[in-house]
XYZ file of C-alpha atoms in Angstrom:
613
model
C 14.529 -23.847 1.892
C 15.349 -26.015 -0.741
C 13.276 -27.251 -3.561
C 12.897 -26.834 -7.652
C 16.548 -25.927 -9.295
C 18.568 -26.960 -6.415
C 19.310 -25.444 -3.088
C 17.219 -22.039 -4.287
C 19.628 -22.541 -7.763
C 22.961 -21.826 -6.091
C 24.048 -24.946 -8.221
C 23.504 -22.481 -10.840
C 26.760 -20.553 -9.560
C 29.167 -23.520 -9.072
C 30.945 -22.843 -12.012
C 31.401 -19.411 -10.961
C 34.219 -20.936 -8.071
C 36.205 -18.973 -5.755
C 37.566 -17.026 -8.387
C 36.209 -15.987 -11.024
C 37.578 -15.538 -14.545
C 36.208 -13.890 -18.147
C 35.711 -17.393 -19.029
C 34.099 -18.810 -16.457
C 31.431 -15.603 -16.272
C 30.533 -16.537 -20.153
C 30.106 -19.919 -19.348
C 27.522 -19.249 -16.372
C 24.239 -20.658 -17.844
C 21.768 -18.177 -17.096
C 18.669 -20.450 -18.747
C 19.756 -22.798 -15.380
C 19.116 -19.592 -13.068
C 15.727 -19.416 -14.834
C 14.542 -22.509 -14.961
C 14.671 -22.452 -11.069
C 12.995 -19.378 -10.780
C 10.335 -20.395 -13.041
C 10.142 -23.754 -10.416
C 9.885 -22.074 -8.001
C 7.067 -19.514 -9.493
C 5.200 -23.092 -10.313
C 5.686 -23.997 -6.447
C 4.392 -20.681 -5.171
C 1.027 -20.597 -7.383
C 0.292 -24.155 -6.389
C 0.572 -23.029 -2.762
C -1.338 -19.547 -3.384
C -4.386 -22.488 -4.815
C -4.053 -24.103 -1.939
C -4.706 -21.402 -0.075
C -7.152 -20.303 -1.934
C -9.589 -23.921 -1.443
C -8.710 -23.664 1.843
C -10.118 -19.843 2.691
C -12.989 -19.978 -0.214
C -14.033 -24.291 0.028
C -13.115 -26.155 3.044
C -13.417 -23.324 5.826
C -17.158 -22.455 4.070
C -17.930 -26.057 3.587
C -16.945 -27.505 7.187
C -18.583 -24.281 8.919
C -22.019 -24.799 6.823
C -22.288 -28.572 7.210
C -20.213 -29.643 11.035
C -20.817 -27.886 14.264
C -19.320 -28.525 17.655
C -16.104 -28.478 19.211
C -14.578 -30.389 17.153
C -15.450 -28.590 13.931
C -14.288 -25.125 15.274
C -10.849 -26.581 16.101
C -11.275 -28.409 12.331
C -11.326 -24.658 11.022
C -8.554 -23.668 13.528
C -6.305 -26.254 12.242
C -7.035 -25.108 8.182
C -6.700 -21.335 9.075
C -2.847 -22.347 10.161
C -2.418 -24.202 7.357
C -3.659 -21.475 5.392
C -1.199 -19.553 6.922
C 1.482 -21.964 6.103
C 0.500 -21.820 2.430
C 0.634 -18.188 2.823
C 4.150 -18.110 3.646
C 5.227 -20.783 1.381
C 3.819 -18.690 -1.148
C 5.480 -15.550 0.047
C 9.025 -17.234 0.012
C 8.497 -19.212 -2.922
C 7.941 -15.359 -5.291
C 11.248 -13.853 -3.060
C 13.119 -16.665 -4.454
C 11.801 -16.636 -7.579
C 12.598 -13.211 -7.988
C 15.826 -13.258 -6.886
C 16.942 -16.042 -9.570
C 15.976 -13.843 -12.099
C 17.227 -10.729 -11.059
C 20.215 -12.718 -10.618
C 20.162 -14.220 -14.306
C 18.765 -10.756 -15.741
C 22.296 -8.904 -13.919
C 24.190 -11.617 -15.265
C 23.551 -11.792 -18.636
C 24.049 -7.827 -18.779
C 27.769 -8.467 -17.381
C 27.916 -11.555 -20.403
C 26.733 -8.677 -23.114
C 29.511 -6.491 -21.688
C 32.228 -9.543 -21.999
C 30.955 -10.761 -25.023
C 30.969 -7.762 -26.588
C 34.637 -6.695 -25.590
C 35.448 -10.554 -27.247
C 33.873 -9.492 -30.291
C 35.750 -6.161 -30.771
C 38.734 -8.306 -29.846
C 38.662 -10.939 -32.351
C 37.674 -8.082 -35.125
C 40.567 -6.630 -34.130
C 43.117 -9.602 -34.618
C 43.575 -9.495 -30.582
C 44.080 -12.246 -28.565
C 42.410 -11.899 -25.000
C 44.565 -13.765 -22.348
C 42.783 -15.800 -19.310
C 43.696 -13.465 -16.977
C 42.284 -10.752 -19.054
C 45.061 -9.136 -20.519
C 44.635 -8.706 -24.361
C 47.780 -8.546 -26.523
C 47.825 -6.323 -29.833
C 50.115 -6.499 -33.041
C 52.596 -3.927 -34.350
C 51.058 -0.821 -36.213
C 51.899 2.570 -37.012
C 54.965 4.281 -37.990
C 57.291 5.095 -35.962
C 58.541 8.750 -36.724
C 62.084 8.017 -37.482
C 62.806 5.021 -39.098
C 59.083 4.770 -40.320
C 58.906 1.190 -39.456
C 55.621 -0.582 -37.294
C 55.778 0.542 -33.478
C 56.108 -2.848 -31.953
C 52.841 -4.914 -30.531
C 52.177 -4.969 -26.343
C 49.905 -6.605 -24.023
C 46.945 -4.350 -21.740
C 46.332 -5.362 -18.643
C 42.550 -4.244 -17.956
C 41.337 -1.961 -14.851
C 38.517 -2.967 -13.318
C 37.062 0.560 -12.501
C 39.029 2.739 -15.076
C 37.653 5.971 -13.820
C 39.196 5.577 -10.877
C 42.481 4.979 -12.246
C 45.348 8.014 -12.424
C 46.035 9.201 -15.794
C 49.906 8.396 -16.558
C 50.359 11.367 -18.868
C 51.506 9.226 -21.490
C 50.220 8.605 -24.723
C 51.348 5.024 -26.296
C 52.054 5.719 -29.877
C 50.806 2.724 -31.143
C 47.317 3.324 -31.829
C 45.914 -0.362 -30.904
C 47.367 0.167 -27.910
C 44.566 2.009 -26.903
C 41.810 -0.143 -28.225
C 43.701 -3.164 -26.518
C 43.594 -1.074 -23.331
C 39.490 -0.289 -23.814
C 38.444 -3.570 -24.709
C 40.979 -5.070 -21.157
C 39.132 -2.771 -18.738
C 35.571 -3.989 -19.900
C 36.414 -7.503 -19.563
C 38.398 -6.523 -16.323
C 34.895 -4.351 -15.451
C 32.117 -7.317 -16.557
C 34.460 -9.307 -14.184
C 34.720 -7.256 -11.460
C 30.628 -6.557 -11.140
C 29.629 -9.957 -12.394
C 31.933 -11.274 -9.154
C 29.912 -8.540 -7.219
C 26.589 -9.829 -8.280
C 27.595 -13.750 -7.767
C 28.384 -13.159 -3.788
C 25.580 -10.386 -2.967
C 22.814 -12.904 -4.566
C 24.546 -15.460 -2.957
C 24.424 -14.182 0.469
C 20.475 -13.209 0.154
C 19.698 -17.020 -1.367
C 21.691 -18.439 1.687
C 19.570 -16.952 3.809
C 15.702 -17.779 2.313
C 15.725 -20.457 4.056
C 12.170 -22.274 6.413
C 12.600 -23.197 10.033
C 12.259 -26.564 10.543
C 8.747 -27.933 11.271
C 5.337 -27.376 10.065
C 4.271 -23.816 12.101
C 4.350 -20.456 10.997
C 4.469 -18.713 13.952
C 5.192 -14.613 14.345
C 8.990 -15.666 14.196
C 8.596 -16.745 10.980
C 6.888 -13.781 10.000
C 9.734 -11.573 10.873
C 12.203 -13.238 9.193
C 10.371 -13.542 6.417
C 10.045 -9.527 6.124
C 13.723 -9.425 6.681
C 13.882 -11.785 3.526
C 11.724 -9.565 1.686
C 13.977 -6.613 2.500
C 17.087 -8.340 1.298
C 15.905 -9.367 -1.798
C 14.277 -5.716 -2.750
C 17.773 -4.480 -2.089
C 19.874 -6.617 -3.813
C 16.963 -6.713 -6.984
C 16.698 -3.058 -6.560
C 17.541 -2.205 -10.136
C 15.811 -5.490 -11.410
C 11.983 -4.541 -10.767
C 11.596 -1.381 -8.530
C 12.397 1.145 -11.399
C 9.356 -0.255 -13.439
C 6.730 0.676 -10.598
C 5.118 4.075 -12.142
C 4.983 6.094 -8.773
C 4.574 9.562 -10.830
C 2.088 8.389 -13.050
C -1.376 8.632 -13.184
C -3.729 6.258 -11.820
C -4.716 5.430 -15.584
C -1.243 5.214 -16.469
C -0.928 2.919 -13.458
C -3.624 0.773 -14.537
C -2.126 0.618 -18.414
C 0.753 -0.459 -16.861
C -0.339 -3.156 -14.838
C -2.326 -4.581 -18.021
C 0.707 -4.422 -20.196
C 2.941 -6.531 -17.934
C 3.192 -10.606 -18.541
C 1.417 -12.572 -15.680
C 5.369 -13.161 -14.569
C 6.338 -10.097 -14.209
C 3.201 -9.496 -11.991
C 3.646 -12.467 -9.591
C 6.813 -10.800 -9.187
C 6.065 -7.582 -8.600
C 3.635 -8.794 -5.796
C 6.216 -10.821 -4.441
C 8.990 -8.431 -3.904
C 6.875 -4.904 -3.277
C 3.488 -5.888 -1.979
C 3.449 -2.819 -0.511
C 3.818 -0.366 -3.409
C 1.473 -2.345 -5.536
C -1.225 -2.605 -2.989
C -1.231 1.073 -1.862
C -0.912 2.152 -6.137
C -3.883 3.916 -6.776
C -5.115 3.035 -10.486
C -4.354 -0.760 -9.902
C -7.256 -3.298 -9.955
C -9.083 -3.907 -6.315
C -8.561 -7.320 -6.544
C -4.521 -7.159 -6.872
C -4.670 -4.348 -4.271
C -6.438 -7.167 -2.064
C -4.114 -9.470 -2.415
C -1.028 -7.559 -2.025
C -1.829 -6.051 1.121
C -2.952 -9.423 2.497
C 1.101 -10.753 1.998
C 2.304 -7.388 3.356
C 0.236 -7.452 6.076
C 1.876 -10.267 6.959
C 5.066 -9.022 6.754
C 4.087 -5.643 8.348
C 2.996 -8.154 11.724
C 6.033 -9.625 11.549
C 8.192 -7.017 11.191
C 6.483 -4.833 14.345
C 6.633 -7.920 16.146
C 10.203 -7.388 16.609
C 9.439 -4.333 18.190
C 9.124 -3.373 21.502
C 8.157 0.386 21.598
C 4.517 2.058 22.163
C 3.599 3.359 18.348
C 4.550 -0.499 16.951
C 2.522 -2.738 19.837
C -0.408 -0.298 18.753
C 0.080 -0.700 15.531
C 0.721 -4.629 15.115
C -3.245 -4.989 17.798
C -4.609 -3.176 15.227
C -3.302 -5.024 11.868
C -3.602 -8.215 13.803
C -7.568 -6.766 14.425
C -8.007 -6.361 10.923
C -6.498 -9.939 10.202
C -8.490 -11.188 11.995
C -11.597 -9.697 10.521
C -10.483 -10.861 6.757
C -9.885 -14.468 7.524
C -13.702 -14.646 9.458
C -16.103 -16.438 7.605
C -18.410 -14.128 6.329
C -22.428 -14.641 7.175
C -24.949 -15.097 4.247
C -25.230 -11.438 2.835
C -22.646 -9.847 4.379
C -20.313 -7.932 2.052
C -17.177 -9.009 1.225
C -13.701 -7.486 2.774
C -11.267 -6.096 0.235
C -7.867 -4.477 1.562
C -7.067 -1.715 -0.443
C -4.334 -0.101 1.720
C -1.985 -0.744 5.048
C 1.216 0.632 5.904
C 3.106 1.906 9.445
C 4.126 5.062 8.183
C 3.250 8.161 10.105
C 0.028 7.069 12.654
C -0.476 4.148 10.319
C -2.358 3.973 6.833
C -5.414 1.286 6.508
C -7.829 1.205 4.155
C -10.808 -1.612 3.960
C -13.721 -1.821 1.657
C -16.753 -3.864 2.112
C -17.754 -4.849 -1.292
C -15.873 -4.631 -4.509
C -15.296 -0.731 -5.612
C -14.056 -1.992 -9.147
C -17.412 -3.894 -9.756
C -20.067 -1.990 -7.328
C -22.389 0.796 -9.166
C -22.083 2.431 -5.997
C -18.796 3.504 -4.465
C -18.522 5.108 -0.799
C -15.190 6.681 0.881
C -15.243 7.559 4.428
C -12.357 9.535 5.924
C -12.116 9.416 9.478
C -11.197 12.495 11.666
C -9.551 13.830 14.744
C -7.521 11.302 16.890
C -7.735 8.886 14.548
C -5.045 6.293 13.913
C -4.098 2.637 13.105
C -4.684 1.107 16.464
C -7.068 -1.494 17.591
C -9.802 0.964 18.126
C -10.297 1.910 14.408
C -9.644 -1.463 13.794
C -12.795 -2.112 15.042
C -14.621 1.049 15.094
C -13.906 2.630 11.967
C -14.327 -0.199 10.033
C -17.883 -1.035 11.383
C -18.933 1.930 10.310
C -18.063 1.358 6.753
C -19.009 -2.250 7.306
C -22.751 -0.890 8.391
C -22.829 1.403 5.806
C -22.173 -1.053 3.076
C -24.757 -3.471 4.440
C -27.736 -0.579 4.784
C -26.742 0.361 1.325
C -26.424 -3.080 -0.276
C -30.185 -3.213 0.706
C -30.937 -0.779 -1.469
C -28.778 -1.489 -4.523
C -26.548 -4.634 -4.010
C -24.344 -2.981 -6.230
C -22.299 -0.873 -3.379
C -19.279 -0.965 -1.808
C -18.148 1.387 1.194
C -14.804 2.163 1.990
C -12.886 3.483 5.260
C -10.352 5.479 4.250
C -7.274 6.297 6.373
C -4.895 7.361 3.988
C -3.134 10.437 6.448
C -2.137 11.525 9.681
C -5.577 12.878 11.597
C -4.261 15.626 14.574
C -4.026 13.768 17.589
C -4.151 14.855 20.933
C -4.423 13.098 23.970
C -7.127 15.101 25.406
C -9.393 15.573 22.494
C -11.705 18.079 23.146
C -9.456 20.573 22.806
C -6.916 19.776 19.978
C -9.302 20.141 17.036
C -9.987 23.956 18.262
C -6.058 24.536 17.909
C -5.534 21.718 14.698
C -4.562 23.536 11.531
C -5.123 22.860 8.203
C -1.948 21.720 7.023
C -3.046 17.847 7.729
C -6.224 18.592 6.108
C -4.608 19.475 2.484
C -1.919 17.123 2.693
C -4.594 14.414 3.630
C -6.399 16.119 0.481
C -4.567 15.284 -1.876
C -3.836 11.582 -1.225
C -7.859 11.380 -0.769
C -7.852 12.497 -4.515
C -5.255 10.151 -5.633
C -7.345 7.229 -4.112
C -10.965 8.611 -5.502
C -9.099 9.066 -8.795
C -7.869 5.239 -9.001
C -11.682 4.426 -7.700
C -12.859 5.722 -11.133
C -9.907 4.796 -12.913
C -9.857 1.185 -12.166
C -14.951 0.485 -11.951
C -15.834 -1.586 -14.248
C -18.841 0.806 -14.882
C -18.766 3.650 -17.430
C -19.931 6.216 -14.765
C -20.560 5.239 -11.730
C -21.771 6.845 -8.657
C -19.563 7.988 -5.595
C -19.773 9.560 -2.558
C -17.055 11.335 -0.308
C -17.680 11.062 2.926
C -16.105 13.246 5.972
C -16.213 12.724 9.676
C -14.923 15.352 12.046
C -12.132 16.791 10.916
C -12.446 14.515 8.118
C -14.852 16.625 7.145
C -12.483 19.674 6.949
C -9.899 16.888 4.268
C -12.840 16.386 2.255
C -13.596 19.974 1.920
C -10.325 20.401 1.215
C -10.126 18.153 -1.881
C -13.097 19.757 -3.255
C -10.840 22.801 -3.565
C -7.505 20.882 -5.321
C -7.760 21.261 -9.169
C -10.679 20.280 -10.702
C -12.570 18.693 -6.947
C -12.747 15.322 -5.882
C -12.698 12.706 -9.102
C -15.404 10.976 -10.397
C -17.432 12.360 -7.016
C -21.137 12.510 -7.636
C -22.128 13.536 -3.673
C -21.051 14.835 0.111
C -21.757 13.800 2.945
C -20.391 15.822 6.084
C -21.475 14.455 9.846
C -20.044 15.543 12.944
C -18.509 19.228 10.697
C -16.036 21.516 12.522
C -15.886 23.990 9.322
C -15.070 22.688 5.338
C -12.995 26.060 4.756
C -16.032 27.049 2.454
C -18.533 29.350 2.964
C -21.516 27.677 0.459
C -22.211 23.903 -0.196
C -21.602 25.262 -4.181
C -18.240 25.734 -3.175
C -17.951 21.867 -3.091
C -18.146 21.363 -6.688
C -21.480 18.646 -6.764
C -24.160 21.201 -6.462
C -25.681 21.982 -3.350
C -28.146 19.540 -3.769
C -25.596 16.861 -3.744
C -24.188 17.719 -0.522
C -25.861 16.637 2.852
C -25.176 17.256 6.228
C -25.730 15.631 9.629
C -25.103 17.269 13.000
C -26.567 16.202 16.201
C -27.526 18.769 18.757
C -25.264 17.367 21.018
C -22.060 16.967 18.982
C -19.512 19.419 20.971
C -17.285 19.547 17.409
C -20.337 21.197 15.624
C -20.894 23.780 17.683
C -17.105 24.613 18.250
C -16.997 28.923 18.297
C -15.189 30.580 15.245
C -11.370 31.953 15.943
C -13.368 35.611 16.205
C -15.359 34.592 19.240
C -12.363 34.481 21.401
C -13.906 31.544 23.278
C -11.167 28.692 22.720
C -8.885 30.957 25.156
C -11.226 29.206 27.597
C -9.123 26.021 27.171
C -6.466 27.036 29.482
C -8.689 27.671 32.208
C -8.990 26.275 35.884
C -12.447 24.809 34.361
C -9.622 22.663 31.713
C -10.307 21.715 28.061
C -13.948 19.773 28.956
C -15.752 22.940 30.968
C -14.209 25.402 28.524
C -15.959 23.539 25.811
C -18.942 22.573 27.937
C -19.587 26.849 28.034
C -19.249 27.309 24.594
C -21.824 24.602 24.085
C -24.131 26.624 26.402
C -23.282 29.864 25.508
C -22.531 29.881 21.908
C -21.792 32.370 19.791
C -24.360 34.584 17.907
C -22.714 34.279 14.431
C -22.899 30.873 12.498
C -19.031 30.384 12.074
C -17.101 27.112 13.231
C -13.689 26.470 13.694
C -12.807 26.169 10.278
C -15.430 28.599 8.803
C -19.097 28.346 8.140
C -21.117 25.691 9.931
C -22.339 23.454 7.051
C -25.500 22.672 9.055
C -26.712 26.439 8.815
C -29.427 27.817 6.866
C -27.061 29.979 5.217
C -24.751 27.177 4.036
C -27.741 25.520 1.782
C -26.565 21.953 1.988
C -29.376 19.017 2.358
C -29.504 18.801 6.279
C -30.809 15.152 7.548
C -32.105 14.110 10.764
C -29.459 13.095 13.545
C -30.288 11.724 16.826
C -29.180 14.731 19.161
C -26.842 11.795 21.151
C -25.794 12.010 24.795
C -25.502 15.400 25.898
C -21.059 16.493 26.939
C -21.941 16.814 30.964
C -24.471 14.155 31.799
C -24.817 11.499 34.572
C -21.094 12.815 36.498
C -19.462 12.614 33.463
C -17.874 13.850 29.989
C -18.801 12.226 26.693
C -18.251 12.957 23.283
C -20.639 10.027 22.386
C -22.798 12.650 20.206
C -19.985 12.901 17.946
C -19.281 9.928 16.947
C -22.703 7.541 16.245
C -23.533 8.917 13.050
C -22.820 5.731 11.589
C -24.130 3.413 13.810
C -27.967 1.953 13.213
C -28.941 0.941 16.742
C -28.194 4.147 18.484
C -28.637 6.822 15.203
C -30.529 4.872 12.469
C -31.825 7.926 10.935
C -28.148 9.168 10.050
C -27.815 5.722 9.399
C -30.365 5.306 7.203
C -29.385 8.719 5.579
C -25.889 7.963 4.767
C -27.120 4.719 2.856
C -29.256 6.111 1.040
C -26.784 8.789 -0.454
C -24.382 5.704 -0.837
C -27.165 3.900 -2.451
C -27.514 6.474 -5.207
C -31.117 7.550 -3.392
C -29.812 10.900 -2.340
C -33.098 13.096 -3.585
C -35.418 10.455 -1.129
C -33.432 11.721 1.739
C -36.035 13.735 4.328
C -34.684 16.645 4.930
C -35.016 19.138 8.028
C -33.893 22.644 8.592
C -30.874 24.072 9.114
C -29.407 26.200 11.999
């Protein structure tokens, strides 16, 4: 790739040579190295605008005005030029940022030198251009009292790693002639260091010939990205505020220069996307560039977890370039990694500007493959459009942020899952709420935690980390094996604030306590689906689940709604677990539905309510 300052601004280096020399190091204009990068900065924004009219203008404009065959392949033909822009834009910041890393290690090795010149020319020394500095007579010399003659040091590049000779010269510039050698030797050495490893990355951000972007591309553009955050490590990366609050995090991001931000985004979308405290909007568009990168780095990958992975984050790219219908809320992505079973996290509407802020958090089995992809996300995506009908001021959030127990045969692995996934899970949920309130534009707005299945049980358990779930003003729980709390109070809204659906059919709310002795059952001839199938029709007398009291009893005192009781487990020849998992959905549960929205909505107290267990 070649463009503004030269080939990347290797030009920049030339006087550097084959070898380099103290004076050729302070001659290295730095301002040049700069000035390239700030090119190149100019060349990336103009590509991110062009992207920009082409997502938010021409794809709108040509879909509301053309029709026909020949308009859908129009829109075909901007969404890969969109792309193109995309990764124009993408290279354009890694070069950018590794032209001023380069200038900003540089100039520290010119300090170094120049300093060492300074104390040298103080000192009546004369610095040699190999780097040797000579030093006049001094002293007295202890029997004939005259000047111990002057020398010439010879610097060490790494002095620390020299032996010590055991000697002590006796004339005392000797030493300062030695000190001031081995920095200029050292500034040298490292500045030499610097020249070839920047050299090597800039060599190799370089575009394929032609005018596609395909998944190739992609790859070696993530490969890029890796080089360049390793050779800028200590030029950015120590800046990012990992330990800090999500306030902190947000003060942060407000103090830095619009520069430093562009380059930030370039080199670690995916620390600045997933940094809770940082505005929705920069969250958006960092995880949009490394989901890029994340497809074409799986791409080159061949093994079971990564082809699930890359169908789902292709899925969800999918979803965020689709033209949006008339109404329906926007798609913000707040979160994506590969780590563990995959981190995703998509809101529909803007949680920084919304009155009303929703967080679902997905349960058992759940992971980033092409089933949430779709599944999760429509239920935050019908969620947010029920809601936004009753205050347009809502956003809704899916929230995969840890690794769900998975098991292949599902019935039975929540009755043996622990609850060691449900605190870690916990606390990351708290992080995220915390950087919701941290980074609304509102004084006080109103959220909701959400919990599906053993979601449920992660919610529960961030009601009982420090001081509950931030900013949280309600809870809903649907499809409950157990919170690990006895009494909706325990939650920390009031027990008015929490609600609870449960369909008469949903297997995972009726799963026996650990006292029944039931879930031995799963190792029977009948196998995990008929062991659970009995327990369904001969439950237990006591009101305990799983993971402690069911939070649809009586005895509970949440806000119970109405659930459609769902497909029963043994019906029609076969198993289903259907019950558990249409909560969400309005065509086949709209009063759960309905009931969920309305919570979202800030409508809670209008909820109808009906007993408990």
């Amino acid at each position: 790739m070649s463009g503004p300052g030269g080939s990347g601004g290797l030009s920049a280096l030339g006087a550097l040579g084959a070898t380099l020399t103290w004076a050729k190091l302070r001659e290295v204009k730095c301002a040049e190295l700069e000035e390239a990068a700030d090119g190149w900065g100019r060349a990336g924004n103009r590509a991110d605008a062009a992207r920009d009219r082409i997502d938010t203008q021409l794809v709108d404009d040509l879909r509301r005005t053309q029709k026909g065959e020949a308009a859908r392949a129009a829109v075909r033909r901007l969404r890969r030029l969109s792309m193109n822009f995309q990764y124009i834009y993408t290279e354009c910041g890694l070069l950018r940022t590794t032209l001023n890393s380069l200038a900003h290690e540089m100039k520290a090795q010119q300090r170094v030198l120049q300093g060492a010149l300074d104390d040298a020319a103080a000192l009546k020394f004369t610095v040699h251009p190999d780097g040797s500095v000579t030093y006049p007579a001094a002293g007295e010399g202890l029997v004939d009292g005259k000047p111990l003659a002057g020398g010439r040091a010879s610097g060490v590049p790494n002095p620390g790693l020299a032996d010590p000779s055991g000697l002590v010269a006796p004339n005392p510039n000797a030493a300062k002639a030695q000190d001031i050698a081995d920095r200029v030797a050292q500034a040298v050495r490292t500045a030499a260091d610097v020249d070839w490893r920047y050299a090597k990355v800039l060599r190799a951000l370089k575009a394929e010939d032609g005018l596609s972007v395909p998944t190739a591309t992609w790859t070696d553009a993530a490969s890029d990205a890796a080089a360049v955050r390793q050779a800028a490590s200590g030029y950015l990366a120590q800046g990012i505020p990992h330990d800090a609050s999500p306030a902190e995090r947000k003060a942060w991001w407000a103090g830095l220069t619009d520069e430093q931000r562009e380059e930030y985004l370039a080199v670690y979308p995916d620390q600045i996307g997933n940094l809770d405290g940082i505005p929705a909007l920069v969250r958006d568009a960092a995880n949009r560039d490394n989901l890029q990168l994340l497809m074409g780095k799986l791409a080159g990958r061949d093994d079971e977890g990564a082809v699930t992975k890359l169908a789902a984050l292709r899925e969800i790219d999918r979803q965020l370039r689709a033209v949006r219908e008339p109404g329906e809320p926007p798609m913000y992505l707040l979160g994506i990694g590969d780590q563990g079973n995959g981190r995703a996290i998509v809101s529909y509407g803007n949680p920084d500007t919304s009155r009303n802020v929703a967080a679902y958090v997905p349960g058992l089995n759940t992971s980033l493959d092409e089933e949430f992809a779709k599944g999760d996300l429509k239920r935050a995506r019908d969620t947010a459009a029920a809601a936004r009908e009753i205050d347009h001021s809502t956003a809704a959030i899916v929230w995969l942020g840890y690794d769900a127990p998975q098991s292949p045969d599902g019935l039975s692995s929540l009755a043996v899952a622990g609850t060691e996934r449900a605190e870690s899970g916990a606390y990351a949920f708290r992080g995220f709420m915390s950087g919701l309130e941290t980074s609304n534009d509102h004084g006080d707005p109103h959220m909701t935690a959400i919990g599906h299945s053993y979601g449920s049980r992660t919610v529960g358990a961030a009601t009982q980390q420090g001081d509950g779930i931030p900013g949280v003003d309600d809870i809903v729980l649907v499809g409950s094996p157990g919170l690990g709390v006895d009494r909706a109070e325990d939650l920390g809204v009031g027990k008015d604030h929490v609600f609870v659906g449960a369909a008469d059919n949903d297997v995972v709310t009726r799963l026996p306590s650990k006292e029944q002795g039931l879930l031995a059952a799963a190792g029977r001839a009948l196998g995990p689906a008929g062991s659970l199938a009995v327990d369904v029709v001969h439950p237990g007398d006591d009101d305990d689940l799983w993971f402690g009291k069911d939070p649809a009893s009586e005895d509970f005192g949440a806000r119970r709604f109405a659930a459609d009781p769902g497909p029963p487990l043994i019906g029609l020849g076969r198993v289903t677990l259907d019950a558990h998992s249409q909560y969400f959905n309005p065509k086949l549960d709209s009063a759960s539905a309905d009931s969920i929205a309305m919570v979202v909505a800030g409508r809670g107290h209008q909820v109808k309510q009906e007993g408990g267990r």
